[in-house]
XYZ file of C-alpha atoms in Angstrom:
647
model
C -16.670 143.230 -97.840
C -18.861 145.702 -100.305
C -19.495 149.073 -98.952
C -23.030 148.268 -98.631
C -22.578 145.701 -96.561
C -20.486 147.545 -94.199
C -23.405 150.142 -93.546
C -25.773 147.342 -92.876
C -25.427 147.096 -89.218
C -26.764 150.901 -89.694
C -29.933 149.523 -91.079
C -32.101 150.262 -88.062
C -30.961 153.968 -87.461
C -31.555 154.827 -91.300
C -34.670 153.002 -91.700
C -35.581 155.354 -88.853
C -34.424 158.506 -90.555
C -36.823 157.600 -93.622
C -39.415 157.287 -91.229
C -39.099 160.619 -89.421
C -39.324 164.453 -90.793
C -35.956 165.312 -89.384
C -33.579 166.058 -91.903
C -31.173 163.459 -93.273
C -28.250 164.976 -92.159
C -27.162 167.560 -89.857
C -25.392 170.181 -92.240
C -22.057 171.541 -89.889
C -21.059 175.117 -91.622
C -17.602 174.232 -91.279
C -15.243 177.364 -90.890
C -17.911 179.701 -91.177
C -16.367 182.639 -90.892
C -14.812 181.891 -93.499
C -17.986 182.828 -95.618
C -18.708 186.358 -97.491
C -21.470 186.635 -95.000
C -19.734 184.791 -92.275
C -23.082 183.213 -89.932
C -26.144 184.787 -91.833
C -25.115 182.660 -95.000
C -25.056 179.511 -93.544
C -27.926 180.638 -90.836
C -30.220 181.479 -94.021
C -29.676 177.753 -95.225
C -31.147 176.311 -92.172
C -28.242 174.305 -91.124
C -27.618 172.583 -87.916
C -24.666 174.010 -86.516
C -22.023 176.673 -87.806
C -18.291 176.454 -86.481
C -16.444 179.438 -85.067
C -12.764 179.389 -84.217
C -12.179 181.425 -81.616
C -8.803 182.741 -80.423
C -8.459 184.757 -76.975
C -6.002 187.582 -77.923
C -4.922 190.817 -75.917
C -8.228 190.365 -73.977
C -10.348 190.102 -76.619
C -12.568 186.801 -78.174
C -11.509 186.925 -82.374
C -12.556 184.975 -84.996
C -10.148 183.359 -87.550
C -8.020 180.222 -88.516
C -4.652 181.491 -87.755
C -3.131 184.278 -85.349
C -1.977 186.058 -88.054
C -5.749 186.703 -89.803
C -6.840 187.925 -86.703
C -8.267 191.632 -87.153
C -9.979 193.884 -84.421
C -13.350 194.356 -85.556
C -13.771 190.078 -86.114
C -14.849 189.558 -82.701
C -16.848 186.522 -81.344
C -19.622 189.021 -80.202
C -20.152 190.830 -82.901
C -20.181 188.267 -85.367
C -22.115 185.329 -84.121
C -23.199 186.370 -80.396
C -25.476 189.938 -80.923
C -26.396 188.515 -84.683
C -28.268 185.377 -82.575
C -29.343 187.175 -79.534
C -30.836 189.791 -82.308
C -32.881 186.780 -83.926
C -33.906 185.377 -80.813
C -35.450 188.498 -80.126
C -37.180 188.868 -83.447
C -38.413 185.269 -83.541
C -40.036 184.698 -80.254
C -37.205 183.137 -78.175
C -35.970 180.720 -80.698
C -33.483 180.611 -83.614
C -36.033 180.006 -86.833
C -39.584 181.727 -86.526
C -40.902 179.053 -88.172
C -39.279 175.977 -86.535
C -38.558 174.999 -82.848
C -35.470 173.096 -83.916
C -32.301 173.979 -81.434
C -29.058 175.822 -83.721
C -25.976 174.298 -82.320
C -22.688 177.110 -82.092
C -19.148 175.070 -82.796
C -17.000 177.006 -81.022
C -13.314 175.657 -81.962
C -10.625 177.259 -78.589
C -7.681 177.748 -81.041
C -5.780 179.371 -78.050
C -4.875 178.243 -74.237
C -7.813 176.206 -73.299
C -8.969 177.334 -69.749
C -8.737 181.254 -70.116
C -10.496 180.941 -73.929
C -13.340 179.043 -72.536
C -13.856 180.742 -69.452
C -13.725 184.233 -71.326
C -16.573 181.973 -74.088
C -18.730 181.132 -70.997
C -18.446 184.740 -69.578
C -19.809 186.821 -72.501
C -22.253 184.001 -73.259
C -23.864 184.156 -69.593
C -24.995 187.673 -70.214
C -27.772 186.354 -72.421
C -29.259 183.206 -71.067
C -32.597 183.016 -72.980
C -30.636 182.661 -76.059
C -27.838 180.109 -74.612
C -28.829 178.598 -71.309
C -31.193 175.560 -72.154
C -32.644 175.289 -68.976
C -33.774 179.137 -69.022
C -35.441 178.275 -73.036
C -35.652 175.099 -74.287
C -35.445 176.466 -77.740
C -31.719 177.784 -76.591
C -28.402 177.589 -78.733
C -26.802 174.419 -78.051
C -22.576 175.398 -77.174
C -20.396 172.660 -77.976
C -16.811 173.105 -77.380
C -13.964 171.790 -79.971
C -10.502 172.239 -80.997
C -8.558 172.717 -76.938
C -11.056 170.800 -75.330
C -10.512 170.465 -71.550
C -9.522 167.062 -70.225
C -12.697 165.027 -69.475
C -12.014 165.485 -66.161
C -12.502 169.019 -66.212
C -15.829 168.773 -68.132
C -17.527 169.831 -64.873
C -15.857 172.410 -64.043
C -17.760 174.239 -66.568
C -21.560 174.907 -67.090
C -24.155 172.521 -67.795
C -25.401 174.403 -70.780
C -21.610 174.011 -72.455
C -21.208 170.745 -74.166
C -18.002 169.443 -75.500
C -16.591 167.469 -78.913
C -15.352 164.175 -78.509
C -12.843 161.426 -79.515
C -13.812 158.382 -81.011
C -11.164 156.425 -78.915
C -11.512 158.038 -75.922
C -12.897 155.915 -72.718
C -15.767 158.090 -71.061
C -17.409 157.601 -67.925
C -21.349 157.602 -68.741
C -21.024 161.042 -66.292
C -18.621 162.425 -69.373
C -20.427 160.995 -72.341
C -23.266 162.965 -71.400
C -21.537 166.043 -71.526
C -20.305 165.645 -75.454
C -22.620 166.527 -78.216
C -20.901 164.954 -80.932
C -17.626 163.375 -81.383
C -15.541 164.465 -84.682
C -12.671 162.892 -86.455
C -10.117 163.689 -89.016
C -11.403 162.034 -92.552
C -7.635 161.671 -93.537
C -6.518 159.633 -90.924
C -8.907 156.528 -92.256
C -9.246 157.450 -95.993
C -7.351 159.000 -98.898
C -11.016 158.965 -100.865
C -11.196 162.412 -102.940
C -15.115 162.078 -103.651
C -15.073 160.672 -106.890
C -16.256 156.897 -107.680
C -16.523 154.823 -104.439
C -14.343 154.383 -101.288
C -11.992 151.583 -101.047
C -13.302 148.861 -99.201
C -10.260 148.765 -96.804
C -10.745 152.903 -96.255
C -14.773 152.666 -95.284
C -14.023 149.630 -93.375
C -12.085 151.953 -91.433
C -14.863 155.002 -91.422
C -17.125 152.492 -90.492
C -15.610 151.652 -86.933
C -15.492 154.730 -85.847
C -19.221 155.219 -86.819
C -20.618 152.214 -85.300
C -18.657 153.458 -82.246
C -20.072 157.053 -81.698
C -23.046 154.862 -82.210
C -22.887 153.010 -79.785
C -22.120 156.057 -77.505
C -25.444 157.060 -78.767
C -23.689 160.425 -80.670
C -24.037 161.840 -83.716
C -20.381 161.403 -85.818
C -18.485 164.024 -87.916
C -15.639 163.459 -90.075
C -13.731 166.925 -90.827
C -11.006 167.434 -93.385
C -13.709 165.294 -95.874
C -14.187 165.898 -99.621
C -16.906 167.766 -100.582
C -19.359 167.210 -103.602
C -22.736 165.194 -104.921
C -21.196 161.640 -104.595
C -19.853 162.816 -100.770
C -23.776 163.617 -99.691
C -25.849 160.643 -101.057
C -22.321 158.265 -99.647
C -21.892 159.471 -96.251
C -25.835 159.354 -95.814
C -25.708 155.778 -97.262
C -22.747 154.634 -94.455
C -24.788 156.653 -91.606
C -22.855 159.815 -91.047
C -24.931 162.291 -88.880
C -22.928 165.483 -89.911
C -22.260 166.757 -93.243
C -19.252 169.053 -92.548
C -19.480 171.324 -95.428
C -17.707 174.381 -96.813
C -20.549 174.757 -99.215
C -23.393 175.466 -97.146
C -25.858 176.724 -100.421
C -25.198 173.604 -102.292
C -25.338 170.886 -99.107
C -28.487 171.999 -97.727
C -30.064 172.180 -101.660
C -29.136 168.322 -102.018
C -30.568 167.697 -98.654
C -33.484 170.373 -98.602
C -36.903 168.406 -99.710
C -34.903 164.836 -99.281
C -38.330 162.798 -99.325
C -38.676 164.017 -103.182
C -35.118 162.545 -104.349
C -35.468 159.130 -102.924
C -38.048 156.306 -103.493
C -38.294 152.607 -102.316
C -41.207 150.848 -102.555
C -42.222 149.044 -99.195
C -40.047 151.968 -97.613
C -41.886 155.013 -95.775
C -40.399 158.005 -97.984
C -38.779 160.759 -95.524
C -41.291 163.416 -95.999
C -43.013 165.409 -93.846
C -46.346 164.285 -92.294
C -49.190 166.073 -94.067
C -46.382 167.453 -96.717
C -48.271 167.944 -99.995
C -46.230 168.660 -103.153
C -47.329 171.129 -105.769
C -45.908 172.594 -109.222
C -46.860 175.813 -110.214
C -45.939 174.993 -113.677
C -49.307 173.265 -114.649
C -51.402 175.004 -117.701
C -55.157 175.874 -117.128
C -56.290 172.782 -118.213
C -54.948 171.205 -115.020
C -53.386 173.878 -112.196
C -56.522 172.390 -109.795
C -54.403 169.334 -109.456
C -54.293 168.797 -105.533
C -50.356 167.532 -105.316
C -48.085 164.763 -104.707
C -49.565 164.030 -100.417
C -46.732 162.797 -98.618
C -49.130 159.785 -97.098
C -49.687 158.428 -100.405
C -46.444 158.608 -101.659
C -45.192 154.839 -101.093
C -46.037 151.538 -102.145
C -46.032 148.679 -99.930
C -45.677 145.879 -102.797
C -44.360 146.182 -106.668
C -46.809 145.918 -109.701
C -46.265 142.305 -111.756
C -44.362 142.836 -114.746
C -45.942 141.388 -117.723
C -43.877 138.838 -120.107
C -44.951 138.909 -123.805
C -44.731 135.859 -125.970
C -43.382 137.470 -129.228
C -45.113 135.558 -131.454
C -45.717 138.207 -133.893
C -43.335 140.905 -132.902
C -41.615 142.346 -135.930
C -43.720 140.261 -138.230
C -44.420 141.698 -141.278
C -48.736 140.364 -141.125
C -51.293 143.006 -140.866
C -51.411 145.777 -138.421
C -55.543 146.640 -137.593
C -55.221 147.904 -134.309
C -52.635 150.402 -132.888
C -52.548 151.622 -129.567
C -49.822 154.693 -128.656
C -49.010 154.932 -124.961
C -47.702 158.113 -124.139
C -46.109 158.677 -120.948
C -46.372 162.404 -120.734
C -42.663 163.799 -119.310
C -41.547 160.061 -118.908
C -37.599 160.287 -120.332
C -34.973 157.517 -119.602
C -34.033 158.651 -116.183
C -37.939 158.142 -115.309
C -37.961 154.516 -117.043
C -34.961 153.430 -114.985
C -36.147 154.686 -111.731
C -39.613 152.628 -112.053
C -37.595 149.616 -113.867
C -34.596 149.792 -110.548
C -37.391 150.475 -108.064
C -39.864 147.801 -109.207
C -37.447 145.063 -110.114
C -38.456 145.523 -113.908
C -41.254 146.827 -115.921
C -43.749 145.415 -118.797
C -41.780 147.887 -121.272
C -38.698 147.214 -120.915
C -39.239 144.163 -121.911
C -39.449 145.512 -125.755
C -36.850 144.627 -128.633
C -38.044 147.055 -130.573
C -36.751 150.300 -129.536
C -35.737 153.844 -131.099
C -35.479 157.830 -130.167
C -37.239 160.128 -131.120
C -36.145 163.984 -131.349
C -39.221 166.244 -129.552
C -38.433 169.966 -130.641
C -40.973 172.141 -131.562
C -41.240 174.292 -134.291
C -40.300 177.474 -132.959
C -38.706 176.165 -129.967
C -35.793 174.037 -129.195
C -37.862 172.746 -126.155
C -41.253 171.602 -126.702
C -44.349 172.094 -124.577
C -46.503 169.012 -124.539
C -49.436 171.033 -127.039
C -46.272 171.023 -129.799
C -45.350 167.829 -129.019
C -48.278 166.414 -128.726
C -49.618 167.749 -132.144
C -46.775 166.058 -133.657
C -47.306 162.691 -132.212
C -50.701 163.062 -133.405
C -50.884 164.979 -136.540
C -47.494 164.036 -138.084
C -46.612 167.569 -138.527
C -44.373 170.120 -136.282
C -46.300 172.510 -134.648
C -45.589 175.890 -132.182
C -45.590 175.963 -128.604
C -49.140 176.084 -127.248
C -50.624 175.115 -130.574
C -52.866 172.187 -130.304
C -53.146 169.674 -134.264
C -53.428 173.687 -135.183
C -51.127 175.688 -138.027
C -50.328 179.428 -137.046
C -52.947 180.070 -138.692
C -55.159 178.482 -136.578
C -56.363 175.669 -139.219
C -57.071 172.365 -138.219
C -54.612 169.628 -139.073
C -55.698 166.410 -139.480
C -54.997 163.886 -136.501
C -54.406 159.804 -136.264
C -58.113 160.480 -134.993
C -59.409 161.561 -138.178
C -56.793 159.551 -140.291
C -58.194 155.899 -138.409
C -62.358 157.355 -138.731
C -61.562 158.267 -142.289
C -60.729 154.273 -142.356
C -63.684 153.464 -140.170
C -62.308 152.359 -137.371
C -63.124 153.825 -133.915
C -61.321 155.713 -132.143
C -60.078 155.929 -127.997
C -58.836 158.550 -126.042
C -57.540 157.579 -122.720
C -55.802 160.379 -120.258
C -54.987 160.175 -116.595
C -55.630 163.464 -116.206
C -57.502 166.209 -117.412
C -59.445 165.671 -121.036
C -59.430 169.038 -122.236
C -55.268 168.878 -121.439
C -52.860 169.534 -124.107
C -51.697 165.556 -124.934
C -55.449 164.240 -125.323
C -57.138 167.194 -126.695
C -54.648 166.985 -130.053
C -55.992 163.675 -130.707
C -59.558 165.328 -131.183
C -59.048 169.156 -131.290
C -57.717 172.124 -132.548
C -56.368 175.497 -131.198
C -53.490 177.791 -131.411
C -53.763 178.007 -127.651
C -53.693 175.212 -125.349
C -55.723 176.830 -122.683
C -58.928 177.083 -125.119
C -60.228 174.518 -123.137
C -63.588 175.428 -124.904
C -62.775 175.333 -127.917
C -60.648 172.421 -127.829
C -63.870 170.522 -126.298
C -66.448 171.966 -128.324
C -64.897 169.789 -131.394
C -66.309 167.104 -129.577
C -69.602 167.939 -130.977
C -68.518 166.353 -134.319
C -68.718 163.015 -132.784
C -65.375 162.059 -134.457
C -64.085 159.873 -131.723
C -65.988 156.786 -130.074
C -64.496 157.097 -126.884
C -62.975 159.868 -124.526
C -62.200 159.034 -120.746
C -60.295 161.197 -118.386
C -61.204 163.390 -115.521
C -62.486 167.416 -116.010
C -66.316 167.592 -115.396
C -65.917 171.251 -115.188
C -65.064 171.421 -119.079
C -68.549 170.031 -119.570
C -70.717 171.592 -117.582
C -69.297 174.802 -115.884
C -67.003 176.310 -118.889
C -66.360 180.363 -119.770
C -68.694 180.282 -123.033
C -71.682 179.233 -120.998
C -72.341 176.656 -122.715
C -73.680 172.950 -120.965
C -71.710 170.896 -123.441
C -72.427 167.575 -121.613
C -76.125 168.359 -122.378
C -75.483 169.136 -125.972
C -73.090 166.282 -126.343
C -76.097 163.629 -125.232
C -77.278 163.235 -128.631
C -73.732 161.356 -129.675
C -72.353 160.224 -126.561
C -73.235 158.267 -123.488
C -72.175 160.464 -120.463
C -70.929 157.946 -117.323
C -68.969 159.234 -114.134
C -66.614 156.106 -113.732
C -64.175 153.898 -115.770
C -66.365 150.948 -114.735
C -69.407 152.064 -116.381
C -67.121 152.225 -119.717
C -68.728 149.450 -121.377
C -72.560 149.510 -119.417
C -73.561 151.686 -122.214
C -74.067 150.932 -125.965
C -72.617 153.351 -128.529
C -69.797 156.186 -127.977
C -69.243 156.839 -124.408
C -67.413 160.068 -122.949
C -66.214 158.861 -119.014
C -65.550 161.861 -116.611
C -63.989 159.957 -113.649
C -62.254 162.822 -111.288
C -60.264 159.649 -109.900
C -58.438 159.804 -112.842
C -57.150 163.531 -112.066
C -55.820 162.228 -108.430
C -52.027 161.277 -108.512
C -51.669 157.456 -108.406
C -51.122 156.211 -105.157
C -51.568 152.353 -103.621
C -55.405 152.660 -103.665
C -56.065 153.745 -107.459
C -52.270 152.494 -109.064
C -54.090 149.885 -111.670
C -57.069 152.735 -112.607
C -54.941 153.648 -116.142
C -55.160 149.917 -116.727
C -58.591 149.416 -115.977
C -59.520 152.017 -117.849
C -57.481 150.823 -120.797
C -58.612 147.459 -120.700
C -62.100 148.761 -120.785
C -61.633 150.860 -123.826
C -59.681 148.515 -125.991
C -63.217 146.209 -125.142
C -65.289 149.094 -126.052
C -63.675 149.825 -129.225
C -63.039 146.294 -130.193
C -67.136 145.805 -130.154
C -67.546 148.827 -132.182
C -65.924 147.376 -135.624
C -64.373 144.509 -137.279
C -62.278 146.736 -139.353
C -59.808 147.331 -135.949
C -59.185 150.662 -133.517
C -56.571 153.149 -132.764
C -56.847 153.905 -129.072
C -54.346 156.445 -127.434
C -53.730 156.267 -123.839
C -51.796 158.810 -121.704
C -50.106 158.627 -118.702
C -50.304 162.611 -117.515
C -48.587 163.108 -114.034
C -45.536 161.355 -114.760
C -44.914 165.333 -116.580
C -46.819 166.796 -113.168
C -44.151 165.005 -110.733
C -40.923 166.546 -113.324
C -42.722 169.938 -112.570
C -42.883 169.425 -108.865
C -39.804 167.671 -108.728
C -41.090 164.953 -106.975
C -39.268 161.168 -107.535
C -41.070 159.365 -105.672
C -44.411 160.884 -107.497
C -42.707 160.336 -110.686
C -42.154 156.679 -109.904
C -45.416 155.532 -108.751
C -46.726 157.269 -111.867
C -44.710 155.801 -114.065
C -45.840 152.027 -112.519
C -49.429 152.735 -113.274
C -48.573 153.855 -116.948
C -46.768 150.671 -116.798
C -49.535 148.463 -116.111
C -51.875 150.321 -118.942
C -48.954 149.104 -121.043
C -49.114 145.641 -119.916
C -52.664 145.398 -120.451
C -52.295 146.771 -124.390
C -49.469 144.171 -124.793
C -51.748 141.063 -123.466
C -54.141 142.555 -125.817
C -51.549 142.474 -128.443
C -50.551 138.972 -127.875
C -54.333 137.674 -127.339
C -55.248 139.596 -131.009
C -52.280 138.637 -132.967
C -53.042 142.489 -135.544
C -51.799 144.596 -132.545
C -49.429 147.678 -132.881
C -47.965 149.021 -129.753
C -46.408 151.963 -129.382
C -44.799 153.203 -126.173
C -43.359 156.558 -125.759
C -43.292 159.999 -124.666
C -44.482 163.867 -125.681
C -40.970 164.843 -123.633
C -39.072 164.919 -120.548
C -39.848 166.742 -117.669
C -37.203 168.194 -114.892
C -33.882 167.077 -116.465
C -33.994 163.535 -113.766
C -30.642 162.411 -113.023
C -30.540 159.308 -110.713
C -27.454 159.779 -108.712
C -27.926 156.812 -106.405
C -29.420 153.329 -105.816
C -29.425 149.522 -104.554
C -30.475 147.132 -107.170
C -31.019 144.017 -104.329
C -33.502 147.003 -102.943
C -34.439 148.982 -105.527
C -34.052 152.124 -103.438
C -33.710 154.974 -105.817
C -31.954 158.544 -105.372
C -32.271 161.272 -108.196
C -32.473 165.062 -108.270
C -33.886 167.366 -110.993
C -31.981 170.088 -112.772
C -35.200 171.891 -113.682
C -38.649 172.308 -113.535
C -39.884 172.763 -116.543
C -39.338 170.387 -119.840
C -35.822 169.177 -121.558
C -35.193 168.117 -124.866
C -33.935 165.275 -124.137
C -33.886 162.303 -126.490
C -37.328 160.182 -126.020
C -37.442 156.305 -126.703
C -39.871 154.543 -128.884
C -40.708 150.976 -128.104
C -42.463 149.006 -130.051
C -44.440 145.543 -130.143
C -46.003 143.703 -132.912
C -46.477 143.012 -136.431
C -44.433 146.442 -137.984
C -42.646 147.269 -134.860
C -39.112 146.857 -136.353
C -40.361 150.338 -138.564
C -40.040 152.200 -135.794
C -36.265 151.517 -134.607
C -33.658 154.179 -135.258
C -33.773 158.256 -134.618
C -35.637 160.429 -135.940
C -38.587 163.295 -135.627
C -41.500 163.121 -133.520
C -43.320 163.816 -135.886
C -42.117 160.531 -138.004
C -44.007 157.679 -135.859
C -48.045 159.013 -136.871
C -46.531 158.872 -140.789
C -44.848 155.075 -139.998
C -48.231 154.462 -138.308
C -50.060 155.258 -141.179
C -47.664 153.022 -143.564
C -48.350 150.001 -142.017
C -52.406 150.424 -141.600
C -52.194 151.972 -145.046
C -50.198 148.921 -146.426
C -54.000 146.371 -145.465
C -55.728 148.383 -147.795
C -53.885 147.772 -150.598
C-alpha cells in the first residue's frame, strides 16, 4: 500500500487542520535543556511544549540526561519554574502576551518515580496561577513522562498533572482522560533516516499506532525520530500531532506562516482568518498594494487549459503580430506549482521552449527596470534604469521599433502602469521610481493602447501636473477593461481592479483585458500589432513569500496566455512569446500530490534570483527562440522575423 494511502483514513482530521488557524503541528522542544539558552530558546520560537528531564538528587530537583551531568546550579526551579512564573507575571497571567494559547512543560522523572513527582508537584503548587488550570485557564499544562506512575496511581496525584501515555496500553476512559499525549519510540517501527520516503512496511507500522492515539482522541509523538525538511512536510502528511525536534529555530521556521507554503485549489488554505500578507519589498510605483487576504486566497474550481492546434507553429510564413507575455517573477518552480495544482496549464503546452539568462548590467541579479529594459529594448541596462543608458538617454523599445513599422502598439499590466515592466515598453528613466517622468512620455502618443491600474499617476502626481487632462487630446481615458473597445482611437484604461491580487472573483480580468486589446489593436491596422501583456503579482507573491498568492497569480497570467494563443491559432501571422523579467523568492516545491494537486514549497528569499528563465514560444518563427542565451537576445530575434516581411 503507497504511503499516501496509508494516511488516508487521516483525511478528516487534516482537512480540519487546513481549515483552522492552529498551527500544523505542535513543535515538542525535545531535551531542552540541552539548548545554549536552555527554555528561552525554544520559548522565543513559540513552540508547544519544551521537555525537561528531571532527576531528584540529594534533595534537590536537577536538570540533565544522565546522573553524571548533573551540576548544582541546573535546578528545575531556576531554569524553567521562576523563568515562567516571571513571564506570567509580565504578560498578564498567560505564557505569550500576544496569544492565549496554553505552553505545555514535559517533565521526563529520570529518577524513582513517586518521591520525583511528589517533590515536581510540591514546588509547582507554590504558584498556582501559572500551573493550576482551574485557578487560570491560560495555565501551563504539566504532563508527566519518562517514570510514569502506574495508571492506577494516576489519581493519586493532582488534577492539574497530566501524564504521557503508551500506545498499547488498555485505559479506562477515567485514565485516558488523565494523559495528554501518548509518545513512542520512532525506532521500534522504522529504521527511516529522513531522506527519500519511508518504506511502505515501516509507515504501515507508524501508521497503527497513529490511528490508535487517534482513536483515543490524543495527540501522538514519536521520539528518537530523524530530524530535517523531508521529516516536517512527511510526518504532517501521515498526521503526526508533535514534531519532536532538537532544532527548535529551524522546525518552527518550516511551520511558522504554514498557509503561505501550501496551496490546493478547492482546499481552504490554513491561514489565519482576516490574515493579510504584505511585502515590504515593492518599489514606489506599487508599495500601496493592499496584500495577499487570507479569504481570497483559494480557488474552489481550476481554470480550463487551452489546447492549441499547431497548425503553424514553427512555420517559417510571416510573423505580423507578436504578443510577449511576461510573467513578472514567474521562474520554473512557479510554472510547476500552477501546472501540479491546476492539473496543467495553456503554456505548458508549448514545443517551443528555451532559457534565457536575466543579469543586469552591473548586477549579477536583476531588478525588473534592468530586466525589463532588456526584454524591451534589446540592450543590457543597470539596476533601476528604465529603456535608459547611464546617461540617462532614451533607448529605443519594441514600442518604437513596431510604430516605426506602423503597427500599433499594446501595453497590458496587472498592476501598476507607471511600474518598472510596462513603463520600459513606453518610457525612459535612470530611476524606476520617476513615475513622472516615466508617464509624461506618454504625451508623445507613441503607443495605441495602455491598460493597467494607477489613477494616481494621472491625476494626483509630485510635478503637479493633471496628465490625464493633458493626455485627452491623444487618448480616450476609460475606468474599466470593458470599456476598452467603446471608444474609437488610442485608449489609456485605468482599472484599479487590475492592481487587486487575483482571487476567484477577478482570476480571468488579465484575459479579458487581453482579449480586448488584441481586438483594439487588430482594428487599428492591417499592417499587424505588437501587444505586451504582464502578469505583475506573480513577482509581488515571491516578495511576500506567499505560494498560494503566487499560484493563483500565475493561473490568471495563464489564461491571458490562452487567450493570445486562440488568437494565434484563429490569425494564422501570430508570434507568441511567453516568459519572464526574473524569478522572485528562490521557490522550491518540497512537496505535493499529483491525483490532488496539493502543493508545498518554501522560499529561500525575498527578493529576486538569477535563476534561469524559460522562453516558450508559439507560431510561425517560434523554433528561433529555442536554446540559451541573453535576455536581451529575444527583442533582436523578434525583430528578425518582423524584419524578414519587409523584405
Amino acid at each position: 500500500m503507497k504511503l499516501k494511502k496509508i494516511a488516508m483514513g487521516l483525511s478528516a482530521l487534516m482537512l480540519s487542520v487546513w481549515a483552522s488557524a492552529q498551527p500544523p503541528m505542535l513543535i515538542h522542544s525535545h531535551n531542552d535543556y540541552c539548548r545554549r539558552m536552555p527554555f528561552y530558546q525554544a520559548y522565543a520560537q513559540g513552540v508547544h511544549s519544551i521537555e525537561a528531564d528531571v532527576f531528584l538528587h540529594k534533595g534537590k530537583l536537577l536538570v540533565g540526561h544522565d546522573i553524571e551531568d548533573l551540576r548544582d546550579e541546573m535546578t528545575f526551579e531556576q531554569m524553567y519554574v521562576r523563568p515562567l512564573v516571571t513571564l506570567f507575571g509580565r504578560n498578564g497571567g498567560k505564557a505569550w502576551a500576544d496569544s492565549d494559547e496554553n505552553l505545555q512543560l514535559l517533565v521526563e522523572l529520570k529518577s524513582e518515580t513517586e518521591p520525583t513527582l511528589k517533590a515536581v508537584v510540591k514546588m509547582l503548587r507554590k504558584y498556582p496561577s501559572v500551573f493550576d488550570p482551574s485557578v487560570n485557564r491560560h495555565a501551563v499544562r504539566i504532563a508527566i513522562t519518562g517514570n510514569v506512575p502506574s495508571p492506577e496511581e494516576f489519581s493519586e496525584y493532582p488534577e492539574w498533572i497530566a501524564f504521557d501515555g503508551q500506545w498499547d496500553e488498555d485505559y479506562t476512559p477515567e485514565q485516558l482522560e488523565r494523559i495528554a499525549l501518548v509518545s513512542a519510540n520512532f525506532r521500534n517501527f522504522s529504521k527511516w533516516k529522513g531522506k527519500g520516503s519511508i518504506v511502505e512496511s515501516e509507515a504501515a507500522k507508524l501508521q497503527e499506532v497513529i490511528d490508535r492515539v487517534h482513536a483515543w482522541n490524543k495527540p501522538v509523538r514519536f521520539w528518537g525520530a530523524p530530524e530535517g525538511i523531508t521529516v516536517y512536510y512527511t510526518f504532517w502528511n501521515m498526521g503526526i500531532d508533535y514534531m519532536n525536534t532538537d532544532r527548535p529555530e529551524q522546525c518552527a521556521e518550516f511551520y511558522n506562516d504554514f498557509g503561505n507554503k501550501n496551496f490546493q485549489i478547492g482546499a481552504k488554505t490554513p491561514f489565519e482568518s482576516g490574515r493579510v500578507t504584505r511585502t515590504k519589498r515593492l518599489d514606489k510605483a506599487t508599495r500601496n498594494f493592499s496584500g495577499f487576504q487570507s479569504e481570497k486566497m483559494h480557488l474552489s474550481k481550476g481554470i480550463e487549459v487551452y489546447q492549441p492546434s499547431f497548425l503553424n507553429d514553427g512555420a517559417l510564413s510571416r510573423v505580423r503580430n507578436v504578443i510577449l507575455l511576461i510573467g513578472d517573477g514567474m521562474g520554473l518552480e512557479q510554472i510547476m506549482a500552477g501546472l501540479y495544482a491546476n492539473h496543467g496549464l495553456s503554456l505548458a503546452t508549448l514545443k517551443h521552449i528555451g532559457f534565457q539568462r536575466t543579469h543586469a548590467l552591473n548586477a549579477f541579479t536583476t531588478d525588473s527596470a534592468a530586466a525589463g529594459s532588456a526584454l524591451a529594448t534589446g540592450e543590457s541596462h543597470n539596476n533601476r534604469h528604465v529603456s535608459a543608458t547611464g546617461d540617462n538617454v532614451p533607448v529605443p523599445s519594441l514600442s518604437d521599433f513596431f510604430v516605426g513599422k506602423g503597427c500599433p502598439v499594446g501595453v497590458v499590466t496587472l498592476g501598476d502602469v507607471s511600474d518598472a515592466t510596462p513603463a520600459a515598453f513606453y518610457g525612459h528613466s535612470t530611476e524606476r521610481d520617476n513615475s513622472d517622468i516615466l508617464t509624461a512620455y506618454l504625451t508623445d502618443g507613441c503607443i495605441d493602447l495602455l491598460c493597467g491600474s494607477g489613477i494616481a499617476k494621472f491625476t494626483k502626481r509630485e510635478d503637479g501636473r493633471n496628465l490625464a487632462e493633458e493626455l485627452e487630446a491623444k487618448y480616450s481615458f476609460v475606468r474599466s477593461v470593458d470599456a476598452i473597445n467603446a471608444r474609437e482611437g488610442k485608449v489609456i484604461c485605468i482599472d484599479e481592479q487590475m492592481g487587486e491580487a487575483a482571487s476567484e472573483e477577478n482570476l480571468p480580468l488579465l484575459a479579458q483585458a487581453t482579449r480586448e486589446a488584441i481586438r483594439k489593436l487588430q482594428a487599428r491596422s492591417d499592417n499587424g500589432f505588437f501587444l505586451m501583456v504582464e502578469g505583475a503579482k506573480i513577482d509581488y507573491a515571491g516578495h511576500a513569500r506567499c505560494l498560494p498568492g503566487s499560484v493563483i497569480e500565475t493561473l490568471s497570467f495563464d489564461l491571458a496566455v490562452a487567450e493570445a494563443l486562440k488568437f494565434a491559432d484563429s490569425n494564422g501571422e501570430t508570434l507568441v512569446i511567453v516568459t519572464a523579467d526574473h524569478e522572485t523568492g528562490g521557490l522550491m516545491l518540497l512537496d505535493g500530490d499529483e491525483k490532488t494537486g496539493r502543493v508545498m514549497g518554501v522560499y529561500v528569499t525575498d527578493d529576486h534570483t538569477p535563476a534561469l528563465i524559460p522562453v516558450f514560444a508559439y507560431g510561425p518563427g517560434a523554433r528561433e527562440f529555442m536554446g540559451c542565451y541573453r535576455n536581451t537576445e529575444i527583442p533582436h530575434r523578434i525583430k528578425a522575423l518582423t524584419e524578414e516581411n519587409d523584405r
